XYZ file of C-alpha atoms in Angstrom:
188
model
C 0.000 0.000 0.000
C 1.245 3.457 -0.901
C 1.790 6.313 1.535
C 0.601 9.878 1.181
C 3.514 12.213 1.879
C 2.948 15.961 2.136
C 6.147 17.854 1.357
C 6.332 21.583 1.985
C 8.627 24.560 1.959
C 7.395 26.270 5.098
C 8.389 29.398 6.984
C 8.942 29.488 10.731
C 5.472 31.040 11.061
C 3.851 28.250 9.015
C 3.410 29.995 5.661
C 3.548 27.764 2.571
C 2.169 30.210 -0.006
C 4.384 31.361 -2.878
C 7.793 30.218 -1.623
C 9.295 30.879 -5.044
C 8.213 31.694 -8.535
C 5.721 33.928 -10.241
C 2.674 33.458 -8.030
C 0.312 36.350 -7.406
C 1.236 37.068 -3.798
C 2.742 40.177 -2.239
C 5.545 38.222 -0.537
C 6.400 35.719 -3.273
C 9.898 34.238 -3.311
C 10.647 34.033 0.394
C 12.855 30.940 -0.173
C 14.859 32.527 -2.985
C 17.557 34.039 -0.739
C 18.422 30.604 0.693
C 20.238 27.568 -0.637
C 19.562 23.999 0.494
C 23.117 22.948 -0.348
C 24.101 19.519 -1.696
C 22.504 17.614 1.209
C 19.187 19.438 0.773
C 19.241 18.913 -2.992
C 19.893 15.194 -2.462
C 16.967 15.024 -0.027
C 14.583 16.458 -2.666
C 15.945 14.119 -5.361
C 15.659 11.065 -3.095
C 12.120 12.084 -2.087
C 11.099 12.356 -5.731
C 12.775 9.121 -6.804
C 10.994 7.250 -3.952
C 7.579 8.328 -5.211
C 5.179 6.633 -7.610
C 2.811 9.559 -8.202
C 2.084 13.224 -7.547
C -1.144 14.369 -5.904
C -1.808 18.080 -6.305
C -4.441 20.711 -5.766
C -5.543 22.672 -8.822
C -3.676 25.898 -7.972
C -0.352 24.114 -7.444
C -0.945 22.016 -10.563
C -1.574 25.135 -12.630
C 1.706 26.578 -11.347
C 3.695 23.398 -12.061
C 2.176 22.291 -15.391
C 3.546 25.041 -17.650
C 6.963 25.103 -15.970
C 8.148 21.537 -15.306
C 8.016 20.295 -18.925
C 10.676 22.934 -19.707
C 13.213 21.343 -17.332
C 15.506 18.401 -17.959
C 17.557 16.108 -15.748
C 16.894 13.205 -13.434
C 14.538 15.093 -11.103
C 12.563 16.785 -13.907
C 12.379 13.592 -15.954
C 10.821 11.743 -13.007
C 8.433 14.623 -12.268
C 7.341 14.907 -15.888
C 6.805 11.196 -16.535
C 5.202 9.970 -13.304
C 1.407 9.852 -12.939
C -0.112 13.076 -11.658
C -3.500 13.390 -9.956
C -5.201 16.747 -9.495
C -8.087 17.251 -7.092
C -10.339 19.774 -8.824
C -13.947 20.459 -9.662
C -13.032 23.016 -12.328
C -9.905 21.846 -14.188
C -10.694 20.744 -17.743
C -8.294 19.132 -20.228
C -5.055 19.037 -18.232
C -2.098 19.331 -20.585
C 0.806 18.051 -18.465
C 1.369 14.457 -19.543
C 0.063 11.604 -17.386
C -2.402 13.847 -15.533
C -5.759 12.630 -14.243
C -8.318 14.934 -12.649
C -9.975 13.545 -9.514
C -13.509 14.891 -9.148
C -15.090 12.492 -6.678
C -14.948 12.284 -2.920
C -11.350 13.095 -1.904
C -11.235 10.451 0.834
C -12.454 7.734 -1.506
C -10.216 8.797 -4.410
C -7.065 9.023 -2.266
C -7.915 5.670 -0.680
C -7.976 4.163 -4.180
C -4.602 5.728 -4.990
C -3.075 4.288 -1.828
C -4.288 0.846 -2.934
C -3.011 1.347 -6.480
C 0.589 2.287 -5.626
C 3.271 0.638 -3.517
C 5.442 3.665 -2.808
C 4.892 7.318 -1.964
C 2.176 9.515 -3.410
C 3.629 12.968 -2.846
C 1.675 16.171 -2.314
C 3.735 19.284 -3.098
C 2.389 22.618 -1.897
C -1.397 22.427 -2.280
C -2.227 23.761 1.218
C -6.004 23.382 0.908
C -5.648 19.767 -0.250
C -3.025 19.087 2.438
C -5.361 20.424 5.140
C -8.173 18.179 3.877
C -5.901 15.135 3.828
C -4.608 15.906 7.338
C -8.155 16.330 8.659
C -9.205 13.011 7.109
C -6.146 11.160 8.548
C -4.883 10.320 5.057
C -1.380 11.780 5.484
C 1.184 9.151 6.415
C 4.181 11.489 6.562
C 5.029 15.196 6.541
C 8.316 16.336 5.002
C 8.768 19.898 6.184
C 11.644 22.048 4.998
C 11.494 24.904 7.483
C 13.133 28.063 6.170
C 14.573 30.492 8.736
C 12.238 33.325 7.828
C 9.006 34.798 9.146
C 6.826 35.677 6.151
C 4.105 37.305 8.240
C 1.219 36.740 5.795
C -0.094 34.080 3.470
C -1.657 30.642 3.495
C -0.550 28.468 6.382
C -0.173 24.700 6.166
C -2.072 23.909 9.324
C -5.660 24.923 9.865
C -8.163 23.874 12.469
C -8.852 20.160 12.813
C -11.681 18.263 14.441
C -9.238 16.606 16.807
C -5.610 16.258 17.772
C -3.333 14.660 15.163
C -0.379 12.873 16.765
C 2.907 12.675 14.889
C 6.283 11.090 15.525
C 9.479 12.922 14.538
C 11.617 10.412 12.644
C 14.316 12.706 11.289
C 15.650 16.207 11.865
C 18.647 17.813 10.235
C 19.910 21.192 9.130
C 20.997 21.746 5.527
C 22.308 24.644 3.490
C 21.557 28.088 4.851
C 19.953 26.878 8.094
C 16.987 25.077 6.566
C 15.572 22.439 8.898
C 14.358 19.209 7.319
C 11.808 17.660 9.666
C 10.221 14.309 8.859
C 7.084 13.410 10.794
C 5.095 10.207 10.511
C 1.534 9.618 11.586
C 1.156 7.744 14.871
C -1.113 4.764 14.302
């Protein structure tokens, strides 16, 4: 059975919105002044190579889809060729290859994906989807790359939940310019 892994660039104050790129957000690019260094780059490559599929919200998908096909290399090749699933009620005719739009009940659809794959199904960004998956106890692991910055505004990863969600810290290390990689797994 596959695992759902939420991976996020996150500020000290919990912001995940617009860490880099061209997004429409006043404080876009708050990760751009930092480098993850070789160890951080290897972490992202290993995370991607250990995954069978991507699971994305529509907004993140629409940010990734026009950009990633332009890149080449081991990481980009894996990203571009693996199956991609987008949770959306509005997305029509996705153009990024190997993309399927999931329109049904999120819990049911993600349950099917977990049965379909043996390895990780990785959620990048997608804070609204991540919050839904956390609330529904569908997240098996959180990979947080905590950047040493307070953004002060923007979408946060964690919203209110109907109950406490226990996690177990399985790894913590500092890479590059003081970026903390924290790996949490769901407590059964």
